[in-house]
PDB file of C-alpha atoms in Angstrom:
ATOM      1  CA  ARG A   1     105.900  84.225 353.854  1.00 95.00           C
ATOM      2  CA  LEU A   2     107.499  84.355 356.748  1.00 97.00           C
ATOM      3  CA  ASN A   3     108.570  86.956 360.010  1.00 98.00           C
ATOM      4  CA  TYR A   4     111.393  84.658 361.405  1.00 98.00           C
ATOM      5  CA  ARG A   5     114.886  85.698 362.935  1.00 98.00           C
ATOM      6  CA  CYS A   6     117.937  83.386 362.847  1.00 98.00           C
ATOM      7  CA  LYS A   7     120.481  83.114 364.836  1.00 98.00           C
ATOM      8  CA  PRO A   8     124.410  82.357 362.932  1.00 97.00           C
ATOM      9  CA  GLY A   9     124.182  79.064 361.797  1.00 97.00           C
ATOM     10  CA  GLY A  10     119.903  78.866 362.073  1.00 98.00           C
ATOM     11  CA  TRP A  11     118.103  77.958 359.664  1.00 98.00           C
ATOM     12  CA  ILE A  12     114.381  77.550 357.972  1.00 98.00           C
ATOM     13  CA  THR A  13     112.769  75.017 355.430  1.00 98.00           C
ATOM     14  CA  VAL A  14     109.675  74.834 354.436  1.00 97.00           C
ATOM     15  CA  GLU A  15     107.463  71.464 353.713  1.00 95.00           C
ATOM     16  CA  LEU A  16     104.161  71.267 351.699  1.00 94.00           C
ATOM     17  CA  VAL A  17     102.180  68.330 352.368  1.00 91.00           C
ATOM     18  CA  LYS A  18      98.403  67.143 350.994  1.00 82.00           C
ATOM     19  CA  GLU A  19      96.170  67.178 352.882  1.00 72.00           C
ATOM     20  CA  ARG A  20      95.812  64.981 355.707  1.00 66.00           C
ATOM     21  CA  SER A  21      93.837  61.921 356.187  1.00 59.00           C
ATOM     22  CA  ALA A  22      92.876  58.783 358.471  1.00 57.00           C
ATOM     23  CA  VAL A  23      94.188  57.076 355.556  1.00 61.00           C
ATOM     24  CA  SER A  24      97.704  58.915 355.858  1.00 60.00           C
ATOM     25  CA  PRO A  25      98.200  60.556 358.584  1.00 67.00           C
ATOM     26  CA  ASP A  26     101.761  61.468 357.642  1.00 76.00           C
ATOM     27  CA  PRO A  27     100.380  62.574 354.595  1.00 82.00           C
ATOM     28  CA  ASP A  28     103.937  62.735 351.590  1.00 86.00           C
ATOM     29  CA  PRO A  29     104.303  66.264 350.560  1.00 91.00           C
ATOM     30  CA  VAL A  30     103.564  68.398 347.022  1.00 92.00           C
ATOM     31  CA  GLU A  31     105.836  67.603 344.483  1.00 93.00           C
ATOM     32  CA  GLY A  32     108.714  69.732 344.144  1.00 95.00           C
ATOM     33  CA  PHE A  33     107.327  71.629 347.053  1.00 96.00           C
ATOM     34  CA  SER A  34     109.325  69.002 349.378  1.00 96.00           C
ATOM     35  CA  PHE A  35     111.978  70.538 352.545  1.00 97.00           C
ATOM     36  CA  ALA A  36     114.933  68.901 349.632  1.00 97.00           C
ATOM     37  CA  GLU A  37     113.679  71.448 347.024  1.00 97.00           C
ATOM     38  CA  SER A  38     112.789  74.336 349.485  1.00 98.00           C
ATOM     39  CA  ASP A  39     115.809  77.129 349.259  1.00 98.00           C
ATOM     40  CA  ARG A  40     116.857  77.154 353.011  1.00 98.00           C
ATOM     41  CA  LEU A  41     116.465  80.649 355.419  1.00 98.00           C
ATOM     42  CA  ILE A  42     118.464  82.470 357.209  1.00 98.00           C
ATOM     43  CA  GLY A  43     118.725  85.736 358.754  1.00 97.00           C
ATOM     44  CA  ASP A  44     116.313  87.690 360.062  1.00 98.00           C
ATOM     45  CA  GLU A  45     113.649  89.066 357.744  1.00 97.00           C
ATOM     46  CA  ALA A  46     110.150  90.387 358.269  1.00 97.00           C
ATOM     47  CA  ASP A  47     107.888  89.474 355.112  1.00 97.00           C
ATOM     48  CA  ARG A  48     110.405  86.879 353.013  1.00 97.00           C
ATOM     49  CA  VAL A  49     108.788  84.458 350.202  1.00 97.00           C
ATOM     50  CA  VAL A  50     109.409  81.456 350.921  1.00 97.00           C
ATOM     51  CA  THR A  51     110.883  79.422 347.250  1.00 97.00           C
ATOM     52  CA  TRP A  52     111.726  76.224 346.365  1.00 98.00           C
ATOM     53  CA  ASN A  53     114.515  75.452 343.992  1.00 97.00           C
ATOM     54  CA  GLY A  54     114.633  79.793 343.688  1.00 97.00           C
ATOM     55  CA  LYS A  55     110.777  79.401 342.370  1.00 96.00           C
ATOM     56  CA  SER A  56     107.658  80.115 344.535  1.00 95.00           C
ATOM     57  CA  ASP A  57     104.515  80.085 342.713  1.00 94.00           C
ATOM     58  CA  THR A  58     102.182  77.847 344.488  1.00 90.00           C
ATOM     59  CA  SER A  59      98.939  78.373 342.342  1.00 88.00           C
ATOM     60  CA  ASN A  60      98.736  74.561 340.730  1.00 87.00           C
ATOM     61  CA  ILE A  61      98.940  72.507 344.108  1.00 87.00           C
ATOM     62  CA  GLY A  62      95.452  73.137 344.791  1.00 77.00           C
ATOM     63  CA  SER A  63      93.309  74.499 347.510  1.00 76.00           C
ATOM     64  CA  THR A  64      94.370  72.465 350.451  1.00 82.00           C
ATOM     65  CA  VAL A  65      97.734  71.835 351.640  1.00 85.00           C
ATOM     66  CA  ALA A  66      99.829  72.015 355.314  1.00 88.00           C
ATOM     67  CA  ILE A  67     102.959  73.535 355.574  1.00 91.00           C
ATOM     68  CA  ARG A  68     105.651  71.373 357.708  1.00 92.00           C
ATOM     69  CA  ILE A  69     108.622  73.864 358.965  1.00 96.00           C
ATOM     70  CA  ARG A  70     112.133  72.674 360.558  1.00 97.00           C
ATOM     71  CA  MET A  71     114.175  75.547 362.258  1.00 98.00           C
ATOM     72  CA  PHE A  72     117.250  74.866 363.748  1.00 98.00           C
ATOM     73  CA  GLN A  73     118.537  78.298 365.319  1.00 98.00           C
ATOM     74  CA  ALA A  74     115.442  79.638 364.676  1.00 98.00           C
ATOM     75  CA  LYS A  75     112.497  81.812 366.248  1.00 98.00           C
ATOM     76  CA  LEU A  76     109.111  81.930 363.777  1.00 98.00           C
ATOM     77  CA  PHE A  77     107.539  85.570 364.358  1.00 98.00           C
ATOM     78  CA  ALA A  78     104.179  85.225 361.884  1.00 97.00           C
ATOM     79  CA  TYR A  79     103.858  83.066 358.558  1.00 93.00           C
ATOM     80  CA  LYS A  80     100.829  84.508 355.563  1.00 90.00           C
ATOM     81  CA  ILE A  81      99.911  82.520 353.088  1.00 81.00           C
TER      82      ILE A  81
END
């Protein structure tokens, strides 16, 4: 869930990545949860559920992931996992 505000034309996308390791300092995204599959967030929301291709269920991806966020003309105030 994100609390954010985008200016007109602004957006946010989210990617989930596998656990970072010394062997792979730039890990690959979790399958199905990449920036390309992220539904673009726009507008002004206090508690928006992030989705990927319309789906938000992350229960089957494991317990250790990291979040990457891309933003353009946007402010992120808070996130909740």
